[in-house]
Amino acid sequence: MATPPSDIPLKMKAWVYSTYGKSADVLKLEENVDVPEVKDDQVLLKVVAASLNPVDFKRMLGYFQANEFPLPHVPGYDVAGVVVKVGSQVAKFKVGDEVYGDLNENALVYPKKSGSLAEYTAAEEKVLSLKPKILTFVEAASLPLAIETANQGLELAGLSSGKSVLILGGAGGVGSLAIQLAKHVFGASKVATTGSTAKLDLLKNFGADLAIDYTKENFEDLPEKFDAVFDTVGQSDKALKAVKEGGKVVTIVPPHTPPAILFVVTSSGSVLEKLNPFLENGKVKPVIDPKSPFPFSQVVEAFSYLETSRAVGKVVIHPIV
């Protein structure tokens, strides 16, 4: 049941950092944090699950502080939860709706001070979508930033039906979804990807036609070239050697080597709405690391695990209590 507006508390538990640094040093669980105010175009969510992204710990390290609001911050971009209050201009959602999304339309330009690693969070209507009924809250929370990044990258790379694509880092949060979108949404004729020896079978299960063991082969030296290359690991220089003449390389990891295209995802609920049918019919599946979900009390441990770069798919926090 949704919380009636009269039952929404003024204070909540949330993970907070008040100085920049490593997550293990600066992130603290506080029990007396203000529940966010809701603007006219926003809804207030009771958070059920949240997932972690590398951008969270990079923000904590202070990489983007030139375009940040003053500390303290509650981290967390990805959320799945229940609407408990709606702003006066909100038309799509009502109290009780189960929704999910990436809270920050522009990931690196003044992201929200109060993110999803809290009992409540506020979000603009335009960044949210109704949660597909087939998905649990944990599954839904794992998706928004990663699936929107995967979709935008494949669009920028010009992938379309009948074209081939190489995805660098197929076991990660973005890569695991990019493989599936390339195959089932964009209609790629061939999907190749890179991964370690232990993950090759997993990559084929995601839908990869060719899984390249980067511990044994240099993908850039293979005779086969691709119409598009999507770099999720920071190898745009090598990626340029694997693309066909006239093809495109896109990357999400700076610094990049032109003419590779570096981009930062723009969060939009409309993208999730476009992809929801592929989630509903099971063609595209969330990929959640086997260690997940971590309970809310173990957010620091979850970040430490994410920071090892060994996670497969997404690291999710649930339940939020």
mmCIF file of C-alpha atoms in Angstrom:
data_model
loop_
_atom_site.group_PDB
_atom_site.id
_atom_site.type_symbol
_atom_site.label_atom_id
_atom_site.label_comp_id
_atom_site.label_asym_id
_atom_site.label_seq_id
_atom_site.Cartn_x
_atom_site.Cartn_y
_atom_site.Cartn_z
ATOM 1 C CA MET A 1 0.000 0.000 0.000
ATOM 2 C CA ALA A 2 1.169 3.526 -0.739
ATOM 3 C CA THR A 3 1.811 5.810 2.195
ATOM 4 C CA PRO A 4 -0.962 8.427 2.509
ATOM 5 C CA PRO A 5 0.514 11.958 2.290
ATOM 6 C CA SER A 6 -0.417 12.572 5.926
ATOM 7 C CA ASP A 7 1.803 9.627 6.932
ATOM 8 C CA ILE A 8 4.932 10.821 5.120
ATOM 9 C CA PRO A 9 7.534 11.611 7.775
ATOM 10 C CA LEU A 10 9.560 14.822 7.896
ATOM 11 C CA LYS A 11 12.812 12.930 8.513
ATOM 12 C CA MET A 12 14.298 9.761 6.997
ATOM 13 C CA LYS A 13 17.304 7.463 6.962
ATOM 14 C CA ALA A 14 19.774 8.145 4.167
ATOM 15 C CA TRP A 15 23.384 7.556 3.216
ATOM 16 C CA VAL A 16 25.204 10.900 3.195
ATOM 17 C CA TYR A 17 28.673 12.221 2.425
ATOM 18 C CA SER A 18 29.743 15.644 3.665
ATOM 19 C CA THR A 19 33.288 15.622 2.293
ATOM 20 C CA TYR A 20 34.763 14.221 -0.906
ATOM 21 C CA GLY A 21 36.775 10.996 -0.775
ATOM 22 C CA LYS A 22 36.580 7.206 -1.022
ATOM 23 C CA SER A 23 33.152 5.783 -0.262
ATOM 24 C CA ALA A 24 34.472 3.710 2.655
ATOM 25 C CA ASP A 25 35.853 6.877 4.274
ATOM 26 C CA VAL A 26 33.132 9.454 3.663
ATOM 27 C CA LEU A 27 29.769 7.673 3.361
ATOM 28 C CA LYS A 28 27.719 7.607 6.576
ATOM 29 C CA LEU A 29 24.234 6.323 7.407
ATOM 30 C CA GLU A 30 22.258 9.164 8.997
ATOM 31 C CA GLU A 31 18.811 8.811 10.590
ATOM 32 C CA ASN A 32 17.622 12.399 10.715
ATOM 33 C CA VAL A 33 17.800 13.604 7.107
ATOM 34 C CA ASP A 34 15.083 15.881 5.722
ATOM 35 C CA VAL A 35 12.614 14.167 3.386
ATOM 36 C CA PRO A 36 12.924 16.062 0.066
ATOM 37 C CA GLU A 37 10.433 18.766 -0.829
ATOM 38 C CA VAL A 38 8.397 18.018 -3.949
ATOM 39 C CA LYS A 39 8.366 20.607 -6.744
ATOM 40 C CA ASP A 40 5.368 21.063 -9.047
ATOM 41 C CA ASP A 41 6.822 18.780 -11.745
ATOM 42 C CA GLN A 42 8.032 16.101 -9.323
ATOM 43 C CA VAL A 43 6.759 13.079 -7.423
ATOM 44 C CA LEU A 44 7.932 11.843 -4.042
ATOM 45 C CA LEU A 45 8.909 8.179 -4.032
ATOM 46 C CA LYS A 46 9.104 5.688 -1.206
ATOM 47 C CA VAL A 47 12.286 3.966 -2.349
ATOM 48 C CA VAL A 48 12.009 0.167 -2.548
ATOM 49 C CA ALA A 49 15.303 -0.560 -4.326
ATOM 50 C CA ALA A 50 18.236 1.400 -5.721
ATOM 51 C CA SER A 51 21.258 0.417 -7.788
ATOM 52 C CA LEU A 52 24.814 1.702 -7.776
ATOM 53 C CA ASN A 53 26.757 3.070 -10.745
ATOM 54 C CA PRO A 54 30.416 4.059 -11.201
ATOM 55 C CA VAL A 55 29.292 7.692 -11.520
ATOM 56 C CA ASP A 56 28.207 7.530 -7.850
ATOM 57 C CA PHE A 57 31.672 6.816 -6.470
ATOM 58 C CA LYS A 58 33.349 9.128 -9.009
ATOM 59 C CA ARG A 59 31.090 11.946 -7.754
ATOM 60 C CA MET A 60 32.040 11.036 -4.192
ATOM 61 C CA LEU A 61 35.722 11.315 -5.135
ATOM 62 C CA GLY A 62 35.035 14.875 -6.291
ATOM 63 C CA TYR A 63 35.658 14.339 -10.007
ATOM 64 C CA PHE A 64 32.724 16.555 -10.992
ATOM 65 C CA GLN A 65 32.622 19.086 -8.152
ATOM 66 C CA ALA A 66 32.884 22.074 -10.510
ATOM 67 C CA ASN A 67 29.276 21.302 -11.549
ATOM 68 C CA GLU A 68 27.897 20.173 -8.185
ATOM 69 C CA PHE A 69 25.649 21.690 -5.557
ATOM 70 C CA PRO A 70 27.367 22.232 -2.183
ATOM 71 C CA LEU A 71 27.771 19.195 0.072
ATOM 72 C CA PRO A 72 26.296 17.236 1.837
ATOM 73 C CA HIS A 73 24.892 14.828 -0.784
ATOM 74 C CA VAL A 74 22.824 11.648 -0.738
ATOM 75 C CA PRO A 75 24.193 9.510 -3.610
ATOM 76 C CA GLY A 76 22.195 7.321 -5.980
ATOM 77 C CA TYR A 77 20.886 7.761 -9.532
ATOM 78 C CA ASP A 78 18.801 4.622 -10.119
ATOM 79 C CA VAL A 79 15.552 4.080 -8.251
ATOM 80 C CA ALA A 80 12.490 1.846 -8.178
ATOM 81 C CA GLY A 81 9.729 2.744 -5.799
ATOM 82 C CA VAL A 82 6.155 3.755 -5.086
ATOM 83 C CA VAL A 83 4.692 7.233 -5.646
ATOM 84 C CA VAL A 84 3.515 8.677 -2.319
ATOM 85 C CA LYS A 85 2.983 12.325 -3.334
ATOM 86 C CA VAL A 86 2.568 14.165 -6.653
ATOM 87 C CA GLY A 87 3.320 17.757 -7.615
ATOM 88 C CA SER A 88 0.587 19.993 -8.981
ATOM 89 C CA GLN A 89 1.787 19.722 -12.620
ATOM 90 C CA VAL A 90 2.240 15.930 -12.679
ATOM 91 C CA ALA A 91 -0.119 14.238 -15.128
ATOM 92 C CA LYS A 92 1.326 10.753 -15.771
ATOM 93 C CA PHE A 93 1.511 9.356 -12.252
ATOM 94 C CA LYS A 94 -0.698 9.048 -9.200
ATOM 95 C CA VAL A 95 -0.173 7.995 -5.597
ATOM 96 C CA GLY A 96 0.368 4.224 -5.472
ATOM 97 C CA ASP A 97 2.013 3.885 -8.897
ATOM 98 C CA GLU A 98 5.101 1.658 -9.061
ATOM 99 C CA VAL A 99 7.770 3.487 -11.076
ATOM 100 C CA TYR A 100 11.458 3.422 -11.938
ATOM 101 C CA GLY A 101 14.020 5.749 -13.460
ATOM 102 C CA ASP A 102 17.365 7.532 -13.340
ATOM 103 C CA LEU A 103 16.837 10.588 -11.129
ATOM 104 C CA ASN A 104 19.259 12.875 -12.979
ATOM 105 C CA GLU A 105 18.354 14.042 -16.474
ATOM 106 C CA ASN A 106 21.904 15.383 -16.933
ATOM 107 C CA ALA A 107 24.226 12.997 -15.123
ATOM 108 C CA LEU A 108 27.127 15.397 -14.542
ATOM 109 C CA VAL A 109 25.443 18.823 -14.501
ATOM 110 C CA TYR A 110 24.235 19.641 -10.986
ATOM 111 C CA PRO A 111 22.851 16.178 -10.153
ATOM 112 C CA LYS A 112 20.428 16.011 -7.245
ATOM 113 C CA LYS A 113 21.690 16.583 -3.704
ATOM 114 C CA SER A 114 19.207 13.967 -2.483
ATOM 115 C CA GLY A 115 19.551 10.713 -4.454
ATOM 116 C CA SER A 116 18.083 7.233 -4.236
ATOM 117 C CA LEU A 117 20.102 5.799 -1.315
ATOM 118 C CA ALA A 118 17.442 6.974 1.113
ATOM 119 C CA GLU A 119 13.985 6.013 2.307
ATOM 120 C CA TYR A 120 12.428 8.741 0.122
ATOM 121 C CA THR A 121 13.535 10.650 -2.959
ATOM 122 C CA ALA A 122 11.985 13.226 -5.300
ATOM 123 C CA ALA A 123 12.089 12.912 -9.084
ATOM 124 C CA GLU A 124 10.785 14.825 -12.080
ATOM 125 C CA GLU A 125 7.900 13.162 -13.877
ATOM 126 C CA LYS A 126 9.886 13.204 -17.156
ATOM 127 C CA VAL A 127 12.681 10.916 -15.907
ATOM 128 C CA LEU A 128 10.336 8.167 -14.684
ATOM 129 C CA SER A 129 8.331 5.358 -16.234
ATOM 130 C CA LEU A 130 5.809 2.924 -14.843
ATOM 131 C CA LYS A 131 7.601 -0.244 -13.739
ATOM 132 C CA PRO A 132 6.923 -3.212 -16.030
ATOM 133 C CA LYS A 133 4.716 -5.585 -14.054
ATOM 134 C CA ILE A 134 6.913 -8.550 -14.932
ATOM 135 C CA LEU A 135 9.880 -7.003 -13.109
ATOM 136 C CA THR A 136 10.561 -7.013 -9.392
ATOM 137 C CA PHE A 137 11.630 -3.728 -7.787
ATOM 138 C CA VAL A 138 15.195 -5.093 -7.567
ATOM 139 C CA GLU A 139 15.224 -5.869 -11.292
ATOM 140 C CA ALA A 140 13.700 -2.505 -12.188
ATOM 141 C CA ALA A 141 16.179 -0.571 -10.038
ATOM 142 C CA SER A 142 19.068 -2.254 -11.845
ATOM 143 C CA LEU A 143 18.082 -0.859 -15.225
ATOM 144 C CA PRO A 144 17.584 2.867 -15.795
ATOM 145 C CA LEU A 145 21.013 4.491 -16.136
ATOM 146 C CA ALA A 146 22.590 1.401 -17.715
ATOM 147 C CA ILE A 147 19.836 0.588 -20.215
ATOM 148 C CA GLU A 148 19.432 4.245 -21.227
ATOM 149 C CA THR A 149 23.219 4.507 -21.702
ATOM 150 C CA ALA A 150 23.245 1.312 -23.759
ATOM 151 C CA ASN A 151 20.377 2.556 -25.927
ATOM 152 C CA GLN A 152 21.869 6.019 -26.487
ATOM 153 C CA GLY A 153 25.292 4.578 -27.310
ATOM 154 C CA LEU A 154 23.926 2.190 -29.935
ATOM 155 C CA GLU A 155 21.876 5.041 -31.459
ATOM 156 C CA LEU A 156 24.945 7.314 -31.614
ATOM 157 C CA ALA A 157 26.949 4.496 -33.179
ATOM 158 C CA GLY A 158 24.388 4.325 -35.985
ATOM 159 C CA LEU A 159 23.490 0.703 -35.314
ATOM 160 C CA SER A 160 20.531 -0.528 -37.333
ATOM 161 C CA SER A 161 19.124 -3.757 -38.719
ATOM 162 C CA GLY A 162 21.702 -5.801 -40.613
ATOM 163 C CA LYS A 163 24.773 -4.031 -39.192
ATOM 164 C CA SER A 164 27.456 -5.569 -36.983
ATOM 165 C CA VAL A 165 28.610 -4.248 -33.611
ATOM 166 C CA LEU A 166 31.467 -4.900 -31.190
ATOM 167 C CA ILE A 167 30.742 -4.106 -27.529
ATOM 168 C CA LEU A 168 33.804 -3.762 -25.306
ATOM 169 C CA GLY A 169 33.080 -4.949 -21.770
ATOM 170 C CA GLY A 170 30.049 -7.147 -22.269
ATOM 171 C CA ALA A 171 29.727 -8.334 -18.667
ATOM 172 C CA GLY A 172 29.338 -4.880 -17.116
ATOM 173 C CA GLY A 173 26.146 -3.034 -16.294
ATOM 174 C CA VAL A 174 25.997 -1.187 -19.623
ATOM 175 C CA GLY A 175 27.648 -3.855 -21.781
ATOM 176 C CA SER A 176 25.346 -6.691 -20.698
ATOM 177 C CA LEU A 177 22.306 -4.642 -21.730
ATOM 178 C CA ALA A 178 23.936 -3.279 -24.896
ATOM 179 C CA ILE A 179 24.395 -6.860 -26.151
ATOM 180 C CA GLN A 180 20.696 -7.578 -25.633
ATOM 181 C CA LEU A 181 19.486 -4.282 -27.129
ATOM 182 C CA ALA A 182 21.761 -4.675 -30.154
ATOM 183 C CA LYS A 183 20.280 -8.097 -30.818
ATOM 184 C CA HIS A 184 16.601 -7.646 -29.982
ATOM 185 C CA VAL A 185 15.867 -3.914 -30.377
ATOM 186 C CA PHE A 186 18.320 -2.710 -33.043
ATOM 187 C CA GLY A 187 18.355 -5.929 -35.104
ATOM 188 C CA ALA A 188 22.132 -6.249 -35.425
ATOM 189 C CA SER A 189 23.301 -8.949 -37.819
ATOM 190 C CA LYS A 190 26.238 -9.814 -35.568
ATOM 191 C CA VAL A 191 26.995 -8.900 -31.963
ATOM 192 C CA ALA A 192 30.564 -9.398 -30.765
ATOM 193 C CA THR A 193 31.861 -8.576 -27.314
ATOM 194 C CA THR A 194 34.896 -8.856 -25.061
ATOM 195 C CA GLY A 195 35.243 -10.449 -21.652
ATOM 196 C CA SER A 196 37.470 -12.576 -19.443
ATOM 197 C CA THR A 197 37.752 -16.358 -19.851
ATOM 198 C CA ALA A 198 35.320 -17.107 -17.021
ATOM 199 C CA LYS A 199 32.609 -14.870 -18.493
ATOM 200 C CA LEU A 200 32.538 -16.051 -22.131
ATOM 201 C CA ASP A 201 29.583 -18.441 -21.664
ATOM 202 C CA LEU A 202 27.676 -15.736 -19.831
ATOM 203 C CA LEU A 203 28.228 -13.311 -22.725
ATOM 204 C CA LYS A 204 26.832 -15.864 -25.166
ATOM 205 C CA ASN A 205 23.808 -16.293 -22.896
ATOM 206 C CA PHE A 206 23.216 -12.530 -23.188
ATOM 207 C CA GLY A 207 23.029 -13.023 -26.967
ATOM 208 C CA ALA A 208 26.574 -12.419 -28.194
ATOM 209 C CA ASP A 209 27.393 -14.217 -31.436
ATOM 210 C CA LEU A 210 31.118 -13.872 -30.793
ATOM 211 C CA ALA A 211 32.719 -13.628 -27.331
ATOM 212 C CA ILE A 212 36.369 -12.563 -27.481
ATOM 213 C CA ASP A 213 38.618 -13.514 -24.546
ATOM 214 C CA TYR A 214 40.622 -10.337 -23.968
ATOM 215 C CA THR A 215 43.132 -12.266 -21.832
ATOM 216 C CA LYS A 216 44.126 -14.293 -24.915
ATOM 217 C CA GLU A 217 43.316 -12.133 -27.951
ATOM 218 C CA ASN A 218 43.617 -8.477 -28.910
ATOM 219 C CA PHE A 219 40.277 -7.595 -30.491
ATOM 220 C CA GLU A 220 41.891 -4.799 -32.512
ATOM 221 C CA ASP A 221 44.181 -7.317 -34.255
ATOM 222 C CA LEU A 222 41.389 -9.596 -35.491
ATOM 223 C CA PRO A 223 40.827 -9.540 -39.262
ATOM 224 C CA GLU A 224 37.071 -8.971 -38.807
ATOM 225 C CA LYS A 225 35.982 -5.335 -38.545
ATOM 226 C CA PHE A 226 32.616 -3.970 -37.409
ATOM 227 C CA ASP A 227 30.090 -1.350 -38.513
ATOM 228 C CA ALA A 228 29.977 0.049 -34.976
ATOM 229 C CA VAL A 229 32.026 -0.268 -31.797
ATOM 230 C CA PHE A 230 30.649 0.630 -28.338
ATOM 231 C CA ASP A 231 33.434 1.042 -25.771
ATOM 232 C CA THR A 232 32.330 0.739 -22.123
ATOM 233 C CA VAL A 233 35.812 0.143 -20.678
ATOM 234 C CA GLY A 234 38.058 2.982 -21.893
ATOM 235 C CA GLN A 235 39.778 1.589 -24.987
ATOM 236 C CA SER A 236 38.598 3.983 -27.692
ATOM 237 C CA ASP A 237 42.112 4.125 -29.188
ATOM 238 C CA LYS A 238 42.074 0.381 -29.868
ATOM 239 C CA ALA A 239 38.407 0.454 -30.828
ATOM 240 C CA LEU A 240 39.200 2.719 -33.776
ATOM 241 C CA LYS A 241 41.279 -0.137 -35.230
ATOM 242 C CA ALA A 242 38.308 -2.526 -35.062
ATOM 243 C CA VAL A 243 35.734 -0.395 -36.900
ATOM 244 C CA LYS A 244 35.055 -0.516 -40.631
ATOM 245 C CA GLU A 245 35.794 2.514 -42.754
ATOM 246 C CA GLY A 246 32.823 4.846 -42.371
ATOM 247 C CA GLY A 247 31.755 3.169 -39.125
ATOM 248 C CA LYS A 248 31.483 4.840 -35.718
ATOM 249 C CA VAL A 249 33.098 4.303 -32.332
ATOM 250 C CA VAL A 250 31.304 5.575 -29.218
ATOM 251 C CA THR A 251 32.625 5.531 -25.671
ATOM 252 C CA ILE A 252 31.457 6.396 -22.160
ATOM 253 C CA VAL A 253 34.944 6.488 -20.619
ATOM 254 C CA PRO A 254 37.198 9.552 -20.878
ATOM 255 C CA PRO A 255 39.756 10.405 -22.083
ATOM 256 C CA HIS A 256 38.780 9.398 -25.610
ATOM 257 C CA THR A 257 40.619 9.290 -28.906
ATOM 258 C CA PRO A 258 38.860 11.221 -31.707
ATOM 259 C CA PRO A 259 37.064 10.509 -33.973
ATOM 260 C CA ALA A 260 35.541 8.280 -31.305
ATOM 261 C CA ILE A 261 32.454 9.957 -29.804
ATOM 262 C CA LEU A 262 32.405 10.443 -26.028
ATOM 263 C CA PHE A 263 28.922 10.877 -24.579
ATOM 264 C CA VAL A 264 27.132 11.165 -21.236
ATOM 265 C CA VAL A 265 23.645 9.703 -21.031
ATOM 266 C CA THR A 266 20.564 11.937 -20.921
ATOM 267 C CA SER A 267 17.966 10.369 -18.631
ATOM 268 C CA SER A 268 14.419 10.172 -19.988
ATOM 269 C CA GLY A 269 11.358 8.241 -18.936
ATOM 270 C CA SER A 270 10.295 8.111 -22.594
ATOM 271 C CA VAL A 271 13.297 5.887 -23.388
ATOM 272 C CA LEU A 272 12.258 3.473 -20.646
ATOM 273 C CA GLU A 273 8.700 3.518 -22.002
ATOM 274 C CA LYS A 274 10.043 2.651 -25.479
ATOM 275 C CA LEU A 275 12.033 -0.272 -24.082
ATOM 276 C CA ASN A 276 9.391 -1.548 -21.633
ATOM 277 C CA PRO A 277 7.761 -3.893 -24.206
ATOM 278 C CA PHE A 278 11.093 -5.689 -24.699
ATOM 279 C CA LEU A 279 11.337 -6.141 -20.929
ATOM 280 C CA GLU A 280 7.691 -7.234 -20.676
ATOM 281 C CA ASN A 281 8.139 -9.956 -23.313
ATOM 282 C CA GLY A 282 11.421 -11.167 -21.818
ATOM 283 C CA LYS A 283 13.581 -10.398 -24.861
ATOM 284 C CA VAL A 284 15.696 -8.049 -22.733
ATOM 285 C CA LYS A 285 16.475 -9.173 -19.198
ATOM 286 C CA PRO A 286 18.001 -7.316 -16.248
ATOM 287 C CA VAL A 287 21.470 -8.552 -15.302
ATOM 288 C CA ILE A 288 22.068 -8.440 -11.557
ATOM 289 C CA ASP A 289 25.329 -9.460 -9.908
ATOM 290 C CA PRO A 290 24.984 -12.697 -7.901
ATOM 291 C CA LYS A 291 26.103 -10.895 -4.708
ATOM 292 C CA SER A 292 23.072 -8.600 -4.988
ATOM 293 C CA PRO A 293 20.943 -7.388 -3.442
ATOM 294 C CA PHE A 294 22.911 -5.824 -0.610
ATOM 295 C CA PRO A 295 20.788 -4.656 2.350
ATOM 296 C CA PHE A 296 20.547 -0.922 3.023
ATOM 297 C CA SER A 297 22.907 -1.295 5.994
ATOM 298 C CA GLN A 298 25.662 -2.566 3.669
ATOM 299 C CA VAL A 299 25.827 0.262 1.115
ATOM 300 C CA VAL A 300 29.523 0.865 1.916
ATOM 301 C CA GLU A 301 30.316 -2.805 1.296
ATOM 302 C CA ALA A 302 28.311 -2.663 -1.942
ATOM 303 C CA PHE A 303 30.337 0.329 -3.160
ATOM 304 C CA SER A 304 33.596 -1.398 -2.224
ATOM 305 C CA TYR A 305 32.527 -4.374 -4.338
ATOM 306 C CA LEU A 306 31.494 -2.188 -7.289
ATOM 307 C CA GLU A 307 34.842 -0.395 -7.106
ATOM 308 C CA THR A 308 36.697 -3.701 -7.732
ATOM 309 C CA SER A 309 35.269 -3.688 -11.315
ATOM 310 C CA ARG A 310 34.465 -7.399 -10.878
ATOM 311 C CA ALA A 311 30.684 -7.097 -10.718
ATOM 312 C CA VAL A 312 28.654 -8.833 -13.425
ATOM 313 C CA GLY A 313 25.724 -6.626 -14.382
ATOM 314 C CA LYS A 314 24.413 -4.382 -11.622
ATOM 315 C CA VAL A 315 24.855 -4.040 -7.855
ATOM 316 C CA VAL A 316 21.472 -3.391 -6.211
ATOM 317 C CA ILE A 317 20.439 -2.215 -2.721
ATOM 318 C CA HIS A 318 17.258 -3.738 -1.230
ATOM 319 C CA PRO A 319 15.350 -3.541 1.039
ATOM 320 C CA ILE A 320 15.584 0.173 1.899
ATOM 321 C CA VAL A 321 14.879 0.229 5.667
#
